[in-house]
Coordinates of C-alpha atoms and ligand atoms in Angstrom, one line a residue:
X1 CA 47.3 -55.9 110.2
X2 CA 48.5 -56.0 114.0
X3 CA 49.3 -59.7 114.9
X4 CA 49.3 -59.9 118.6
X5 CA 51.5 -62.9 120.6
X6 CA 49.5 -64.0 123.0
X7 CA 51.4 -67.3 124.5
X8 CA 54.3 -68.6 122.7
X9 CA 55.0 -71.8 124.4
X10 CA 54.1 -75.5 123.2
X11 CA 51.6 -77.7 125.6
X12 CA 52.7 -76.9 129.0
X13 CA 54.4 -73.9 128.7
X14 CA 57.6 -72.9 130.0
X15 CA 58.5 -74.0 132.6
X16 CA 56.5 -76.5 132.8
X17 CA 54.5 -77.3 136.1
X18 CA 56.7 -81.0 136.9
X19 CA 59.7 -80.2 134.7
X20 CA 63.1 -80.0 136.1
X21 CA 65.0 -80.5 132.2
X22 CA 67.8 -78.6 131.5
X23 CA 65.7 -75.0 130.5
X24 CA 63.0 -75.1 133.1
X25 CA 65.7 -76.1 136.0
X26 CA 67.6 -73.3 134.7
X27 CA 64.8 -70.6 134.0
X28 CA 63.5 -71.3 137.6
X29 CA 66.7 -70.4 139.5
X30 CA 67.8 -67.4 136.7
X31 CA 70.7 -69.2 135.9
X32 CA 69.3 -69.0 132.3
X33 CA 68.9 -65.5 129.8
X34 CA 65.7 -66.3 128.2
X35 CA 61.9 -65.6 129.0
X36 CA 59.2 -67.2 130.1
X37 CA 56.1 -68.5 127.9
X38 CA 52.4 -69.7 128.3
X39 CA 50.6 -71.3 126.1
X40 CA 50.6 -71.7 122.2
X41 CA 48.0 -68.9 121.3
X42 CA 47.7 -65.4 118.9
X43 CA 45.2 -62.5 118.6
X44 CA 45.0 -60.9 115.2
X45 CA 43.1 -58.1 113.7
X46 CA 42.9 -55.0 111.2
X47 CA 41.5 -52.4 113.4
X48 CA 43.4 -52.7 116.9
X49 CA 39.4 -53.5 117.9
X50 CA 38.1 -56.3 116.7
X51 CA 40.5 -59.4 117.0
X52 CA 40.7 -63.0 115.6
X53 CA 41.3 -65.2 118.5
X54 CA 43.8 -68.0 116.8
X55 CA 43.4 -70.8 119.9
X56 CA 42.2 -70.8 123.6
X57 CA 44.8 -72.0 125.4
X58 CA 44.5 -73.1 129.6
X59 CA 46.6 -69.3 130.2
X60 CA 44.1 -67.3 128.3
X61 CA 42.7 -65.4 131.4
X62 CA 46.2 -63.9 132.2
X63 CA 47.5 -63.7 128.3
X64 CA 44.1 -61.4 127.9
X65 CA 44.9 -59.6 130.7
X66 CA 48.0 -58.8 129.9
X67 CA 46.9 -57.4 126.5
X68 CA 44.0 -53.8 127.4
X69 CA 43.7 -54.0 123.4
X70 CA 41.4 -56.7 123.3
X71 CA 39.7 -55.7 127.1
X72 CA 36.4 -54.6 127.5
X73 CA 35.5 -51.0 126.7
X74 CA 31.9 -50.3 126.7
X75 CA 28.9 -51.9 128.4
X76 CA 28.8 -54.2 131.8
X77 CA 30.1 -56.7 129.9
X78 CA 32.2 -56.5 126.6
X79 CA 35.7 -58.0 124.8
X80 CA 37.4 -57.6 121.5
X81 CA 37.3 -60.8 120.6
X82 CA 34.8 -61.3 117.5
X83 CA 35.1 -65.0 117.0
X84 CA 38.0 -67.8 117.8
X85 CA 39.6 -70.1 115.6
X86 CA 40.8 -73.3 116.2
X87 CA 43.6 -75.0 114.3
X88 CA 43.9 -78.2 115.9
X89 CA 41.8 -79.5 119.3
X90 CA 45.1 -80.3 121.1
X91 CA 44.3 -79.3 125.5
X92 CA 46.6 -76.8 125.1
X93 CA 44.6 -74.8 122.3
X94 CA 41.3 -75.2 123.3
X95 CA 40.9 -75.8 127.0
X96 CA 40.5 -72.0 127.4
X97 CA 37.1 -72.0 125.6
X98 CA 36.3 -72.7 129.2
X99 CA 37.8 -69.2 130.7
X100 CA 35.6 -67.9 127.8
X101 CA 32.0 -69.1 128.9
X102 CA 30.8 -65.7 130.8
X103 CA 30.6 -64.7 127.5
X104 CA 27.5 -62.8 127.1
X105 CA 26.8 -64.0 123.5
X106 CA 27.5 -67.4 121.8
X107 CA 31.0 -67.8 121.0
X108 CA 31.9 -67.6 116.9
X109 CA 34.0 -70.6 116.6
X110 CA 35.4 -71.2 113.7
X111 CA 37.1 -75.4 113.2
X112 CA 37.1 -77.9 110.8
X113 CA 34.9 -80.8 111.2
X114 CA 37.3 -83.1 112.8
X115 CA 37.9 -80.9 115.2
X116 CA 33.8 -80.1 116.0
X117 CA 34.0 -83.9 116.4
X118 CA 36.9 -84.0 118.5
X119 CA 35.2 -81.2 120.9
X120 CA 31.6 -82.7 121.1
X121 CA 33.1 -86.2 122.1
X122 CA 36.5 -87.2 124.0
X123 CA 36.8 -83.4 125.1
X124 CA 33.5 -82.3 124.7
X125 CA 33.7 -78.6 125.3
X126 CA 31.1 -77.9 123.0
X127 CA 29.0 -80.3 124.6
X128 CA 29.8 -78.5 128.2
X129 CA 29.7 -74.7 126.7
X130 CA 26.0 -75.5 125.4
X131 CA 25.5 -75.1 129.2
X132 CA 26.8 -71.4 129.7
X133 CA 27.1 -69.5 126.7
X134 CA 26.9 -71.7 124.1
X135 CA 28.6 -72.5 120.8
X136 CA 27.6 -71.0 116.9
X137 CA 30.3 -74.0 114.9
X138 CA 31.1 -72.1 111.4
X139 CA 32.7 -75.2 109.5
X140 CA 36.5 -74.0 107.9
X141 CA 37.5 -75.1 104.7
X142 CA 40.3 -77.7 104.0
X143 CA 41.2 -76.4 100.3
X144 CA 42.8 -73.6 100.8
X145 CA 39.9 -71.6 99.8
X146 CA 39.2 -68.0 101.4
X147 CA 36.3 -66.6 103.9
X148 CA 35.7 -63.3 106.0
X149 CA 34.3 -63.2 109.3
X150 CA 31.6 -61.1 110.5
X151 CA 32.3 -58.6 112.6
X152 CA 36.2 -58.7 111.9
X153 CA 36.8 -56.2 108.7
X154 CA 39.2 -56.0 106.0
X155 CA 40.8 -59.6 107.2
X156 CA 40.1 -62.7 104.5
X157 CA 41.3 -65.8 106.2
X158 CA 42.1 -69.2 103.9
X159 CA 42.4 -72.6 105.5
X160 CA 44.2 -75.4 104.4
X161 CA 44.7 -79.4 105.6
X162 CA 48.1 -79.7 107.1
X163 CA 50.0 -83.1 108.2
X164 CA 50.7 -83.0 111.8
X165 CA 49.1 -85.1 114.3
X166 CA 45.4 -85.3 116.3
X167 CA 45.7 -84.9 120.0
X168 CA 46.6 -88.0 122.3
X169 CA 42.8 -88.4 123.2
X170 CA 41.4 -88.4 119.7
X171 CA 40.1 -91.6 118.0
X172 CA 42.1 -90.0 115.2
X173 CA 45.7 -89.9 116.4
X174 CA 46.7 -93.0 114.8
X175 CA 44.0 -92.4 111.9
X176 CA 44.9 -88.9 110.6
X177 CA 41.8 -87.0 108.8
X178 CA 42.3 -84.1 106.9
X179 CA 41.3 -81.2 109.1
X180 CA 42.7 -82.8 112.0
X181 CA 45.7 -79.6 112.2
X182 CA 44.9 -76.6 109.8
X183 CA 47.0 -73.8 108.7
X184 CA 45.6 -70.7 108.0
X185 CA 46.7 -67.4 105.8
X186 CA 45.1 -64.2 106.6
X187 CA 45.3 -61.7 104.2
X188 CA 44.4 -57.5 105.4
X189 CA 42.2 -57.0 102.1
X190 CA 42.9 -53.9 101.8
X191 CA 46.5 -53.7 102.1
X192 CA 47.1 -57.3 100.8
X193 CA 49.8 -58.3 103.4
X194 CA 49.9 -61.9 104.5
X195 CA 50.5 -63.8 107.7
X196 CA 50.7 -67.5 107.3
X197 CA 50.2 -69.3 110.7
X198 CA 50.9 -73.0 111.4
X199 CA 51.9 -73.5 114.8
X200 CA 51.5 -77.5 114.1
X201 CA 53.1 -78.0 111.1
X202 CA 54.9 -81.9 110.4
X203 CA 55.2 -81.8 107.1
X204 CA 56.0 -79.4 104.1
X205 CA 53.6 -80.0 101.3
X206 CA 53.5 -78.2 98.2
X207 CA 50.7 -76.0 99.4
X208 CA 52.4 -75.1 102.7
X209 CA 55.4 -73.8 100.5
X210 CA 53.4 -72.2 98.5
X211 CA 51.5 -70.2 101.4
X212 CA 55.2 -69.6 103.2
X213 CA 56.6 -68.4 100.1
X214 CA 53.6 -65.9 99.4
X215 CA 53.3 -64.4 103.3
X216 CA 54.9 -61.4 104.5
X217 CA 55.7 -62.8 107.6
X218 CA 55.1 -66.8 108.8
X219 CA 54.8 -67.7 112.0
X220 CA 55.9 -71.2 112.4
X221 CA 56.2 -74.6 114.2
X222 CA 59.0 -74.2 116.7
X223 CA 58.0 -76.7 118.6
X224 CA 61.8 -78.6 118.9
X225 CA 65.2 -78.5 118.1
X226 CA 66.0 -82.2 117.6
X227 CA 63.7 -85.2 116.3
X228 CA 64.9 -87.2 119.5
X229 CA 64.7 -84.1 121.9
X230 CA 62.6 -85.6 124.2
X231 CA 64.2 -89.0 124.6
X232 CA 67.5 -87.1 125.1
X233 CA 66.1 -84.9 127.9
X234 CA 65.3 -88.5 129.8
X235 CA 61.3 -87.5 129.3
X236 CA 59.7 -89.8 126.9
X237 CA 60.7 -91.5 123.8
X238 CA 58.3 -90.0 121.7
X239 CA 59.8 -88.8 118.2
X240 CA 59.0 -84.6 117.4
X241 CA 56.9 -86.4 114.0
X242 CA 55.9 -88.9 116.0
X243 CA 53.8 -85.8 117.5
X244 CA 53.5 -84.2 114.3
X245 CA 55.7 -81.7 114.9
X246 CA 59.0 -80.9 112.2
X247 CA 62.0 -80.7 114.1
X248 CA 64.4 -77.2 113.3
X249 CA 67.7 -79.0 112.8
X250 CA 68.8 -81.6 110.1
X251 CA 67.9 -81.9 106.5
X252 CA 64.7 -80.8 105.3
X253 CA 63.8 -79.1 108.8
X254 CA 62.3 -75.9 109.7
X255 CA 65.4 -73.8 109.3
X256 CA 66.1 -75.0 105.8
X257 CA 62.8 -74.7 104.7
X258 CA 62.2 -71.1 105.8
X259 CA 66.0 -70.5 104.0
X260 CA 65.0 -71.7 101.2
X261 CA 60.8 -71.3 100.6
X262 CA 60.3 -68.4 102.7
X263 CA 60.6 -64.8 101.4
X264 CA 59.0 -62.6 104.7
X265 CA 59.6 -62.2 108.1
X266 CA 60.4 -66.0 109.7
X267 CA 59.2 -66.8 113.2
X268 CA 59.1 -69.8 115.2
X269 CA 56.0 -70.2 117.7
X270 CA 54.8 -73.0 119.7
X271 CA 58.6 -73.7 121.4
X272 CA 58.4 -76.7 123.7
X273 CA 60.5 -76.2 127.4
X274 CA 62.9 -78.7 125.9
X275 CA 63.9 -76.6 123.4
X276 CA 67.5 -75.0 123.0
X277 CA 66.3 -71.9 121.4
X278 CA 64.9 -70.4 124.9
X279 CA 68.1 -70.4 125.6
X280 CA 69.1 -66.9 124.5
X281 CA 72.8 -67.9 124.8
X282 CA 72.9 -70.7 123.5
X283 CA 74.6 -72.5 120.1
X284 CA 71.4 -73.5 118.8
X285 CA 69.8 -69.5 119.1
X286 CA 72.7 -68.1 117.4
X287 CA 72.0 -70.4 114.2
X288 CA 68.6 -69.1 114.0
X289 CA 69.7 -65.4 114.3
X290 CA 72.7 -66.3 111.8
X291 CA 69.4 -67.5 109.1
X292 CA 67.4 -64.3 110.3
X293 CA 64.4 -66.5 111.7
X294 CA 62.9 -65.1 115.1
X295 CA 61.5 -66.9 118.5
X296 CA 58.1 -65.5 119.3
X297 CA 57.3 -64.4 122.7
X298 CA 54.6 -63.7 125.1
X299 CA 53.5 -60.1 123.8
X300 CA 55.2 -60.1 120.9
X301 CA 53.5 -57.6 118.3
X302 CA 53.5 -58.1 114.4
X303 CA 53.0 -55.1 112.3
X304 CA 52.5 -56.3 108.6
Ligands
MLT1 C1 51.4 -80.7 120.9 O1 51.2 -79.8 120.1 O2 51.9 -81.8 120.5 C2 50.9 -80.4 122.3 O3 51.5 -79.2 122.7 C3 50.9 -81.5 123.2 C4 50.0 -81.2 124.4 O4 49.3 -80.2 124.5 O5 50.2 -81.9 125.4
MN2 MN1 50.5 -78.0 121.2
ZN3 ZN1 61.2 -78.6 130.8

Protein backbone atom coordinates (compact mmCIF):
# COMPACT_ATOMS: atom_id res chain seq x y z
CA UNK A 1 0.00 0.00 0.00
CA UNK A 2 1.58 3.51 -0.95
CA UNK A 3 0.19 6.28 1.39
CA UNK A 4 0.79 9.57 -0.18
CA UNK A 5 1.09 13.08 2.06
CA UNK A 6 -0.68 15.30 0.41
CA UNK A 7 -0.97 18.50 2.87
CA UNK A 8 0.16 18.12 6.33
CA UNK A 9 -1.00 21.24 8.02
CA UNK A 10 -4.20 21.89 10.31
CA UNK A 11 -6.89 24.63 8.99
CA UNK A 12 -4.95 27.24 7.52
CA UNK A 13 -1.89 25.83 6.86
CA UNK A 14 1.50 27.05 7.61
CA UNK A 15 1.99 29.95 7.57
CA UNK A 16 -0.99 30.99 7.83
CA UNK A 17 -2.37 33.87 5.50
CA UNK A 18 -2.79 36.71 8.84
CA UNK A 19 -0.44 34.94 11.28
CA UNK A 20 2.54 36.64 12.57
CA UNK A 21 2.94 33.82 15.87
CA UNK A 22 6.09 32.79 16.77
CA UNK A 23 6.52 29.82 13.75
CA UNK A 24 4.91 31.60 10.84
CA UNK A 25 6.88 35.06 11.75
CA UNK A 26 9.83 32.87 11.81
CA UNK A 27 9.19 30.52 8.72
CA UNK A 28 8.46 33.69 6.67
CA UNK A 29 11.88 35.47 7.14
CA UNK A 30 14.00 31.76 7.28
CA UNK A 31 14.97 32.48 10.65
CA UNK A 32 13.28 29.09 11.36
CA UNK A 33 14.60 25.14 10.06
CA UNK A 34 11.34 23.64 9.40
CA UNK A 35 9.02 23.35 6.19
CA UNK A 36 6.20 24.55 5.01
CA UNK A 37 2.60 22.81 4.97
CA UNK A 38 -0.90 23.09 3.17
CA UNK A 39 -3.73 21.76 4.16
CA UNK A 40 -4.73 18.55 6.29
CA UNK A 41 -5.19 15.96 3.31
CA UNK A 42 -3.75 12.22 2.14
CA UNK A 43 -3.90 10.12 -1.15
CA UNK A 44 -3.87 6.39 -0.62
CA UNK A 45 -3.83 3.45 -2.82
CA UNK A 46 -2.59 -0.23 -3.69
CA UNK A 47 -1.70 0.06 -7.24
CA UNK A 48 0.30 3.61 -7.57
CA UNK A 49 -3.04 4.12 -10.01
CA UNK A 50 -6.02 4.29 -8.48
CA UNK A 51 -6.04 6.42 -5.16
CA UNK A 52 -8.33 7.06 -2.14
CA UNK A 53 -8.62 10.71 -1.76
CA UNK A 54 -8.74 10.98 2.26
CA UNK A 55 -10.18 14.96 2.36
CA UNK A 56 -10.39 17.98 -0.19
CA UNK A 57 -8.66 20.51 1.31
CA UNK A 58 -8.74 24.54 -0.16
CA UNK A 59 -4.74 23.57 -1.57
CA UNK A 60 -5.80 20.57 -3.40
CA UNK A 61 -5.11 22.05 -6.92
CA UNK A 62 -1.34 22.57 -6.12
CA UNK A 63 -0.97 19.41 -3.57
CA UNK A 64 -2.31 17.39 -6.95
CA UNK A 65 -0.06 18.97 -8.89
CA UNK A 66 2.72 18.41 -7.06
CA UNK A 67 2.01 14.65 -6.95
CA UNK A 68 2.18 13.22 -11.51
CA UNK A 69 1.01 9.83 -9.67
CA UNK A 70 -2.44 10.69 -9.32
CA UNK A 71 -2.32 13.17 -12.86
CA UNK A 72 -4.17 12.45 -15.76
CA UNK A 73 -2.82 9.82 -18.15
CA UNK A 74 -5.15 8.88 -20.80
CA UNK A 75 -8.08 10.54 -22.53
CA UNK A 76 -8.84 14.64 -22.76
CA UNK A 77 -9.76 14.48 -19.47
CA UNK A 78 -8.70 11.89 -16.77
CA UNK A 79 -7.32 11.61 -12.76
CA UNK A 80 -6.37 8.90 -10.39
CA UNK A 81 -8.61 9.70 -8.03
CA UNK A 82 -11.40 6.81 -7.77
CA UNK A 83 -13.55 8.24 -5.11
CA UNK A 84 -12.84 10.82 -1.88
CA UNK A 85 -13.50 10.37 1.58
CA UNK A 86 -14.41 12.55 4.05
CA UNK A 87 -13.61 12.28 7.72
CA UNK A 88 -15.05 15.27 9.17
CA UNK A 89 -16.79 18.42 7.06
CA UNK A 90 -14.38 20.89 8.77
CA UNK A 91 -13.50 24.03 5.56
CA UNK A 92 -10.29 22.88 5.57
CA UNK A 93 -11.17 19.15 4.40
CA UNK A 94 -13.75 19.68 2.18
CA UNK A 95 -13.74 23.06 0.54
CA UNK A 96 -11.61 21.51 -2.30
CA UNK A 97 -14.55 19.44 -3.54
CA UNK A 98 -14.92 22.64 -5.35
CA UNK A 99 -11.35 22.54 -7.31
CA UNK A 100 -12.78 19.00 -8.02
CA UNK A 101 -16.07 19.95 -10.01
CA UNK A 102 -14.55 19.74 -13.83
CA UNK A 103 -14.76 16.37 -13.06
CA UNK A 104 -16.01 14.56 -15.97
CA UNK A 105 -18.02 11.93 -13.92
CA UNK A 106 -19.94 12.28 -10.53
CA UNK A 107 -17.63 12.43 -7.78
CA UNK A 108 -17.64 8.97 -5.36
CA UNK A 109 -17.89 10.54 -2.05
CA UNK A 110 -17.76 8.47 0.54
CA UNK A 111 -19.10 10.38 4.47
CA UNK A 112 -21.10 9.57 7.18
CA UNK A 113 -24.52 10.95 7.47
CA UNK A 114 -23.71 13.89 9.62
CA UNK A 115 -21.43 14.96 7.44
CA UNK A 116 -23.98 14.59 4.02
CA UNK A 117 -26.09 16.77 6.34
CA UNK A 118 -23.41 19.11 7.20
CA UNK A 119 -22.63 19.56 3.28
CA UNK A 120 -26.22 19.80 1.88
CA UNK A 121 -27.00 22.64 4.46
CA UNK A 122 -24.60 25.33 6.32
CA UNK A 123 -21.83 24.46 3.63
CA UNK A 124 -23.86 23.04 1.10
CA UNK A 125 -21.24 21.81 -1.38
CA UNK A 126 -23.32 19.06 -2.30
CA UNK A 127 -26.07 21.19 -2.92
CA UNK A 128 -23.57 23.56 -5.24
CA UNK A 129 -21.71 20.44 -6.97
CA UNK A 130 -25.28 19.09 -8.10
CA UNK A 131 -24.61 22.06 -10.53
CA UNK A 132 -21.24 20.90 -12.26
CA UNK A 133 -20.51 17.40 -11.86
CA UNK A 134 -22.49 16.22 -9.32
CA UNK A 135 -22.36 14.14 -6.19
CA UNK A 136 -22.98 9.90 -5.92
CA UNK A 137 -23.14 10.08 -1.48
CA UNK A 138 -22.08 6.23 -0.48
CA UNK A 139 -23.11 6.44 3.40
CA UNK A 140 -19.78 5.12 5.79
CA UNK A 141 -20.36 3.04 8.59
CA UNK A 142 -19.91 4.18 12.26
CA UNK A 143 -19.19 0.54 13.81
CA UNK A 144 -16.11 -0.11 12.82
CA UNK A 145 -17.31 -2.42 10.20
CA UNK A 146 -15.30 -2.92 6.81
CA UNK A 147 -16.23 -1.96 2.87
CA UNK A 148 -14.24 -1.91 -0.49
CA UNK A 149 -14.58 0.66 -3.04
CA UNK A 150 -15.13 0.18 -6.54
CA UNK A 151 -12.68 0.90 -8.72
CA UNK A 152 -9.92 1.01 -5.86
CA UNK A 153 -8.55 -2.88 -5.54
CA UNK A 154 -7.16 -4.86 -2.90
CA UNK A 155 -7.86 -1.83 -0.20
CA UNK A 156 -10.79 -2.76 2.54
CA UNK A 157 -11.42 0.49 4.42
CA UNK A 158 -13.35 0.25 8.19
CA UNK A 159 -14.87 3.40 9.69
CA UNK A 160 -15.37 4.01 13.08
CA UNK A 161 -17.21 7.12 15.30
CA UNK A 162 -14.57 9.10 16.90
CA UNK A 163 -14.90 12.01 19.63
CA UNK A 164 -13.64 15.17 18.31
CA UNK A 165 -15.58 18.14 17.46
CA UNK A 166 -18.15 19.33 14.28
CA UNK A 167 -16.98 22.33 12.47
CA UNK A 168 -17.68 25.97 13.94
CA UNK A 169 -20.68 26.35 11.37
CA UNK A 170 -22.51 23.04 12.17
CA UNK A 171 -25.81 22.96 14.17
CA UNK A 172 -23.79 20.06 15.71
CA UNK A 173 -20.77 21.70 17.33
CA UNK A 174 -22.19 21.99 20.67
CA UNK A 175 -24.43 18.79 19.98
CA UNK A 176 -21.90 16.07 18.97
CA UNK A 177 -23.46 13.14 16.73
CA UNK A 178 -21.71 10.10 16.12
CA UNK A 179 -20.24 10.44 12.69
CA UNK A 180 -19.58 13.93 13.14
CA UNK A 181 -15.29 13.07 12.89
CA UNK A 182 -14.54 9.38 11.68
CA UNK A 183 -11.47 7.46 11.78
CA UNK A 184 -10.70 5.09 9.26
CA UNK A 185 -8.29 1.74 8.96
CA UNK A 186 -7.43 0.70 5.61
CA UNK A 187 -6.26 -2.59 5.30
CA UNK A 188 -4.13 -3.79 1.54
CA UNK A 189 -6.16 -7.24 1.44
CA UNK A 190 -3.81 -8.89 0.03
CA UNK A 191 -0.88 -8.10 2.01
CA UNK A 192 -2.90 -7.38 5.31
CA UNK A 193 -0.88 -4.23 6.32
CA UNK A 194 -2.75 -1.51 8.15
CA UNK A 195 -2.82 2.23 8.15
CA UNK A 196 -4.99 3.80 10.74
CA UNK A 197 -5.85 7.52 9.94
CA UNK A 198 -7.40 9.97 12.39
CA UNK A 199 -6.30 13.37 11.67
CA UNK A 200 -9.17 14.59 14.30
CA UNK A 201 -8.80 12.54 17.03
CA UNK A 202 -10.00 14.18 20.87
CA UNK A 203 -10.30 11.34 22.56
CA UNK A 204 -8.83 7.72 23.01
CA UNK A 205 -11.60 5.25 23.20
CA UNK A 206 -11.23 1.63 23.49
CA UNK A 207 -11.76 1.22 19.87
CA UNK A 208 -9.28 3.86 18.80
CA UNK A 209 -6.66 1.85 20.83
CA UNK A 210 -7.57 -1.07 19.54
CA UNK A 211 -7.24 0.22 15.77
CA UNK A 212 -3.72 2.02 16.85
CA UNK A 213 -2.48 -0.99 18.45
CA UNK A 214 -3.44 -3.33 15.34
CA UNK A 215 -1.89 -0.71 12.36
CA UNK A 216 1.38 -0.89 10.88
CA UNK A 217 1.70 2.57 10.85
CA UNK A 218 -0.91 5.42 12.39
CA UNK A 219 -1.07 8.59 11.22
CA UNK A 220 -2.29 10.82 13.85
CA UNK A 221 -3.79 14.05 15.37
CA UNK A 222 -0.86 16.44 15.66
CA UNK A 223 -2.80 19.16 15.60
CA UNK A 224 -1.01 20.99 19.03
CA UNK A 225 1.58 20.78 21.50
CA UNK A 226 -0.20 22.34 24.47
CA UNK A 227 -4.07 22.30 25.68
CA UNK A 228 -3.77 26.23 26.06
CA UNK A 229 -1.46 26.67 22.88
CA UNK A 230 -3.55 29.10 21.42
CA UNK A 231 -4.36 31.34 24.32
CA UNK A 232 -0.59 31.37 24.93
CA UNK A 233 0.30 32.51 21.34
CA UNK A 234 -2.17 35.77 22.27
CA UNK A 235 -4.69 34.20 19.35
CA UNK A 236 -7.82 32.95 20.95
CA UNK A 237 -8.67 31.31 24.07
CA UNK A 238 -10.04 28.40 22.65
CA UNK A 239 -8.87 25.04 24.51
CA UNK A 240 -7.11 22.15 21.76
CA UNK A 241 -10.47 19.79 23.19
CA UNK A 242 -12.37 22.57 23.17
CA UNK A 243 -11.76 21.97 19.25
CA UNK A 244 -11.69 18.38 19.62
CA UNK A 245 -8.34 18.09 19.15
CA UNK A 246 -5.89 15.88 21.93
CA UNK A 247 -3.05 17.93 22.79
CA UNK A 248 0.71 15.94 22.46
CA UNK A 249 2.06 16.99 25.86
CA UNK A 250 0.81 16.07 29.43
CA UNK A 251 -0.81 12.99 30.84
CA UNK A 252 -2.78 10.93 28.71
CA UNK A 253 -1.74 12.92 25.45
CA UNK A 254 -0.80 11.87 22.02
CA UNK A 255 2.78 11.00 22.82
CA UNK A 256 1.90 8.71 25.76
CA UNK A 257 -0.70 7.04 24.01
CA UNK A 258 1.31 6.19 20.91
CA UNK A 259 4.20 5.01 23.70
CA UNK A 260 2.12 3.03 25.15
CA UNK A 261 -0.95 1.63 22.57
CA UNK A 262 0.89 1.87 19.48
CA UNK A 263 3.03 -0.93 17.98
CA UNK A 264 3.85 0.55 14.10
CA UNK A 265 5.18 3.36 12.54
CA UNK A 266 3.85 6.74 14.70
CA UNK A 267 3.10 9.91 12.85
CA UNK A 268 1.57 13.06 13.66
CA UNK A 269 -0.55 14.90 10.77
CA UNK A 270 -2.75 17.79 10.83
CA UNK A 271 0.04 20.21 12.76
CA UNK A 272 -1.45 23.61 13.51
CA UNK A 273 1.16 26.86 12.66
CA UNK A 274 1.20 27.18 16.47
CA UNK A 275 2.73 24.27 16.98
CA UNK A 276 6.40 23.64 18.39
CA UNK A 277 7.08 20.57 16.50
CA UNK A 278 7.58 22.62 13.03
CA UNK A 279 10.12 23.82 14.64
CA UNK A 280 12.85 21.32 13.56
CA UNK A 281 15.11 22.70 16.36
CA UNK A 282 13.30 22.95 18.83
CA UNK A 283 12.82 21.16 22.65
CA UNK A 284 9.47 20.00 21.84
CA UNK A 285 10.73 18.00 18.19
CA UNK A 286 13.49 16.35 19.96
CA UNK A 287 10.90 14.71 22.51
CA UNK A 288 9.09 13.31 19.66
CA UNK A 289 12.25 11.92 17.93
CA UNK A 290 13.46 10.74 21.52
CA UNK A 291 9.64 8.43 21.50
CA UNK A 292 10.32 7.56 17.75
CA UNK A 293 6.97 9.30 16.57
CA UNK A 294 7.36 11.29 13.16
CA UNK A 295 5.80 14.89 11.74
CA UNK A 296 4.26 14.33 8.34
CA UNK A 297 4.98 16.56 5.63
CA UNK A 298 3.85 17.78 2.38
CA UNK A 299 4.95 14.78 0.03
CA UNK A 300 5.62 12.58 2.46
CA UNK A 301 5.32 8.87 1.09
CA UNK A 302 4.25 5.72 3.30
CA UNK A 303 5.28 2.41 2.04
CA UNK A 304 3.45 -0.28 4.23
C1 LIG B 1 -9.85 21.97 12.98
O1 LIG B 1 -9.64 20.81 12.67
O2 LIG B 1 -10.16 22.29 14.13
C2 LIG B 1 -9.76 22.94 11.84
O3 LIG B 1 -8.47 22.88 11.27
C3 LIG B 1 -10.31 24.26 12.06
C4 LIG B 1 -10.49 25.01 10.76
O4 LIG B 1 -10.47 24.44 9.67
O5 LIG B 1 -10.66 26.22 10.84
MN1 LIG C 1 -8.86 20.78 10.61
ZN1 LIG D 1 0.89 31.09 13.01
Amino acid sequence: MRIRVLGAGAGGGFPQWNCNCHNCRRIRSGEMRGLKRTQSSIAVSSDGRHWLLFNASPDIRAQLEAFPDIQPREGVRDTGIRAVLLIDSQIDHTTGLLMLRESTRPLDIYCSEMVRQDLSSGFPLFTMLEHYCKVNHHPVPLDGSGFEIPGIADLKVYTHALKSKAPPYSPHRHDPHPGDNIGVIVEQISTGRRLYYAPGLGEIEPHVGAAMAAADCVLVDGTFWQHDEMARAGICEKLALDMGHLPQSGEGGMIETLTTVAKGRKILIHINNTNPILDEDSPERKTLNEAGIEVAYDGLEINL
